Amino acid sequence: MKLYVVRHGQTIFNTLNKVQGWADTPLTEKGENDGKLAGERLKNVKFDAAFSSDTSRAMHTAEYILAENNYQTPSLEIAPEWREYFFGSFEGGSNDVMWGAVAKAFGVAEETPDAIAAEIQDMTAIMDKIHAVDPQHIGEDATRFWQRIDGALKKLTASQKPDDHILLVTHGQLIGNLAQHYGHLLGAARPKNGAVAVFNLDDNGLQVEHFNDTETYFH
């Protein structure tokens, strides 16, 4: 099964540098265009099924992608299990505050998610640290997140055929986690808005074919 996994287009919170996991804000004009450009690069892929998380930013990006497709497209299915990681009480606040707290807890000098990921190289530890430094401890810890994604992948393999081509529109940290944890792509940074990742999913697990791709026209 080939998964074409796209990060949603730019949102208002993205432009304001605010934490956005389960929180949701509309696509910007650029975000709408991110979806259209991704759709242009995926227009020659015949999708057997299409899924998005249940956030408006993912659903609308998926609609823009499907609108560009040259084939008769499947109906978009909304899949809450593909929602972004839940950042707890940091949701809607400054990214700098959250990642600063995480960096301090790890003893990492540069207070950015990519710098933390590059130095720690363990998303399980990073998600558990976000949960630990969350003042209210209401976010997801790594165990709950991996259980959710394990279930999401099992649901896909149970419901789709092995040779299906699947569109999945979801979120930045989640896509990076897929590539690192399941695809063993070390140092996989958070993909850009509208970027495409291509994963092969079979009985041997998940393999990374493309990641954070904003250039390729797929067939």
Coordinates of C-alpha atoms in Angstrom, one line a residue:
M1 CA 0.0 0.0 0.0
K2 CA 1.4 3.4 -1.0
L3 CA 0.5 6.3 1.3
Y4 CA 0.8 9.9 0.0
V5 CA 0.9 11.8 3.3
V6 CA 0.6 15.6 3.0
R7 CA 1.0 18.2 5.7
H8 CA -1.9 20.7 5.8
G9 CA -1.5 24.1 4.4
Q10 CA -0.3 27.1 6.4
T11 CA -2.7 28.3 9.1
I12 CA -3.2 31.5 11.1
F13 CA -1.5 29.9 14.1
N14 CA 1.4 28.9 11.9
T15 CA 2.0 32.5 11.0
L16 CA 1.7 33.6 14.6
N17 CA 4.1 30.9 15.9
K18 CA 1.5 29.4 18.1
V19 CA 1.3 25.8 19.3
Q20 CA -1.3 24.0 17.2
G21 CA -2.0 20.3 17.8
W22 CA -5.7 19.7 18.6
A23 CA -6.3 23.4 18.5
D24 CA -7.4 24.4 15.0
T25 CA -7.3 27.7 13.0
P26 CA -8.3 28.4 9.4
L27 CA -6.0 28.2 6.4
T28 CA -4.4 31.4 5.3
E29 CA -4.4 32.4 1.6
K30 CA -1.0 30.8 1.3
G31 CA -2.4 27.7 3.1
E32 CA -5.1 27.3 0.5
N33 CA -2.4 27.6 -2.2
D34 CA -0.3 25.0 -0.4
G35 CA -3.2 22.6 -0.9
K36 CA -3.7 23.5 -4.5
L37 CA 0.1 23.1 -5.3
A38 CA 0.2 19.8 -3.6
G39 CA -2.9 18.8 -5.6
E40 CA -1.1 19.9 -8.8
R41 CA 1.8 17.6 -8.0
L42 CA -0.4 14.7 -7.1
K43 CA -3.0 15.2 -9.9
N44 CA -1.8 12.1 -11.9
V45 CA -2.0 9.8 -8.9
K46 CA -5.2 7.7 -9.0
F47 CA -6.3 7.5 -5.3
D48 CA -8.3 4.5 -4.1
A49 CA -9.2 6.2 -0.8
A50 CA -8.7 9.6 0.8
F51 CA -8.5 10.4 4.5
S52 CA -7.8 13.5 6.5
S53 CA -7.7 14.2 10.2
D54 CA -10.8 15.8 11.7
T55 CA -9.3 19.3 11.9
S56 CA -10.6 21.9 9.5
R57 CA -7.1 22.7 8.2
A58 CA -6.5 19.1 7.2
M59 CA -10.0 18.6 5.7
H60 CA -9.8 21.8 3.6
T61 CA -6.3 21.0 2.4
A62 CA -7.5 17.5 1.3
E63 CA -10.4 19.1 -0.6
Y64 CA -8.0 21.4 -2.5
I65 CA -5.8 18.4 -3.4
L66 CA -8.7 16.3 -4.6
A67 CA -10.1 19.1 -6.7
E68 CA -6.9 19.2 -8.8
N69 CA -6.9 15.4 -9.5
N70 CA -7.3 14.1 -13.0
Y71 CA -9.2 11.0 -12.0
Q72 CA -12.5 10.4 -10.4
T73 CA -11.7 10.8 -6.8
P74 CA -12.9 8.9 -3.7
S75 CA -15.0 10.6 -1.1
L76 CA -13.0 12.2 1.6
E77 CA -13.2 10.2 4.9
I78 CA -12.6 12.0 8.1
A79 CA -10.3 10.1 10.5
P80 CA -9.9 11.5 14.0
E81 CA -7.1 9.0 14.7
W82 CA -4.9 11.0 12.4
R83 CA -5.2 14.2 14.4
E84 CA -2.0 15.9 15.5
Y85 CA -0.2 15.2 18.8
F86 CA -2.0 16.9 21.7
F87 CA 0.3 19.5 23.3
G88 CA -1.9 19.9 26.4
S89 CA -2.0 23.2 28.1
F90 CA 0.6 24.6 25.7
E91 CA -2.1 24.6 22.9
G92 CA -2.7 28.1 21.5
G93 CA 0.4 29.5 23.3
S94 CA 3.8 30.5 22.0
N95 CA 5.9 27.8 20.4
D96 CA 8.9 29.6 21.9
V97 CA 7.6 29.1 25.5
M98 CA 6.9 25.4 25.0
W99 CA 10.0 24.5 23.1
G100 CA 12.1 26.7 25.4
A101 CA 10.8 24.6 28.4
V102 CA 11.5 21.4 26.6
A103 CA 15.0 22.5 25.6
K104 CA 15.8 23.6 29.1
A105 CA 14.6 20.3 30.5
F106 CA 16.9 18.4 28.1
G107 CA 19.8 20.8 28.5
V108 CA 19.7 21.6 24.7
A109 CA 21.1 25.1 23.9
E110 CA 19.0 25.9 20.8
E111 CA 15.3 26.2 21.7
T112 CA 13.7 25.0 18.5
P113 CA 11.9 21.7 17.7
D114 CA 14.3 20.8 14.9
A115 CA 17.4 21.4 17.1
I116 CA 15.9 19.4 20.0
A117 CA 15.0 16.5 17.6
A118 CA 18.5 16.6 16.0
E119 CA 20.2 16.4 19.4
I120 CA 17.9 14.0 21.2
Q121 CA 16.9 11.8 18.2
D122 CA 14.1 10.1 20.1
M123 CA 10.5 11.3 19.6
T124 CA 9.3 9.1 22.4
A125 CA 11.5 11.0 24.9
I126 CA 10.6 14.3 23.4
M127 CA 6.8 13.7 23.6
D128 CA 7.2 12.4 27.2
K129 CA 9.2 15.6 28.0
I130 CA 6.5 17.9 26.5
H131 CA 4.0 16.0 28.7
A132 CA 6.3 16.4 31.8
V133 CA 6.8 20.1 31.4
D134 CA 3.2 20.8 30.6
P135 CA 2.0 22.7 33.8
Q136 CA -1.3 20.8 33.7
H137 CA 0.0 17.5 32.4
I138 CA -3.1 17.1 30.2
G139 CA -1.4 16.4 26.9
E140 CA -0.6 13.1 25.3
D141 CA 2.4 11.2 26.6
A142 CA 4.3 9.0 24.1
T143 CA 2.5 5.8 25.1
R144 CA -0.9 7.2 24.3
F145 CA 0.3 8.8 21.0
W146 CA 2.0 5.6 19.7
Q147 CA -1.1 3.5 20.7
R148 CA -3.3 5.9 18.7
I149 CA -1.0 5.7 15.6
D150 CA -0.5 1.9 15.9
G151 CA -4.3 1.6 15.8
A152 CA -4.6 4.0 12.9
L153 CA -2.1 2.0 10.8
K154 CA -3.8 -1.3 11.7
K155 CA -7.1 0.2 10.7
L156 CA -5.6 1.2 7.3
T157 CA -4.2 -2.2 6.6
A158 CA -7.4 -3.9 7.6
S159 CA -9.7 -1.7 5.5
Q160 CA -7.6 -1.1 2.3
K161 CA -6.1 -3.4 -0.3
P162 CA -2.3 -4.1 -0.4
D163 CA -1.9 -2.3 -3.8
D164 CA -4.1 0.7 -3.0
H165 CA -2.9 4.3 -3.3
I166 CA -4.1 6.3 -0.4
L167 CA -4.2 10.1 0.2
L168 CA -3.8 11.1 3.8
V169 CA -3.7 14.7 4.9
T170 CA -2.5 15.2 8.4
H171 CA 0.0 17.1 10.5
G172 CA 3.7 18.1 10.8
Q173 CA 4.8 16.5 14.0
L174 CA 2.8 13.4 13.3
I175 CA 4.3 12.9 9.8
G176 CA 7.8 13.4 11.2
N177 CA 7.0 10.9 13.9
L178 CA 5.9 8.4 11.3
A179 CA 9.1 8.8 9.3
Q180 CA 11.3 8.5 12.4
H181 CA 9.6 5.9 14.5
Y182 CA 8.2 3.6 11.9
G183 CA 10.3 4.4 8.9
H184 CA 13.6 4.7 10.9
L185 CA 14.5 8.0 9.1
L186 CA 16.8 9.5 11.6
G187 CA 16.7 13.3 11.9
A188 CA 13.4 13.7 10.0
A189 CA 12.5 17.3 10.6
R190 CA 8.9 18.6 10.6
P191 CA 7.8 18.8 7.0
K192 CA 6.8 22.1 5.4
N193 CA 3.1 23.0 4.9
G194 CA 1.9 21.2 1.8
A195 CA 4.9 18.9 1.6
V196 CA 4.3 15.3 0.4
A197 CA 5.8 12.2 2.1
V198 CA 5.4 8.8 0.4
F199 CA 5.4 5.7 2.6
N200 CA 5.1 2.1 1.6
L201 CA 3.1 0.1 4.1
D202 CA 3.1 -3.7 4.1
D203 CA 3.6 -6.7 6.4
N204 CA 7.2 -5.7 6.9
G205 CA 6.2 -2.3 8.3
L206 CA 6.5 1.2 6.9
Q207 CA 9.3 2.3 4.5
V208 CA 10.0 6.0 3.5
E209 CA 10.1 6.7 -0.3
H210 CA 9.9 10.5 -0.2
F211 CA 9.9 12.9 2.7
N212 CA 9.2 16.7 3.0
D213 CA 8.9 16.8 -0.8
T214 CA 7.7 20.1 -2.3
E215 CA 9.1 19.6 -5.8
T216 CA 8.2 16.1 -7.3
Y217 CA 5.3 15.6 -9.7
F218 CA 4.1 12.2 -8.8
H219 CA 2.6 9.5 -11.1

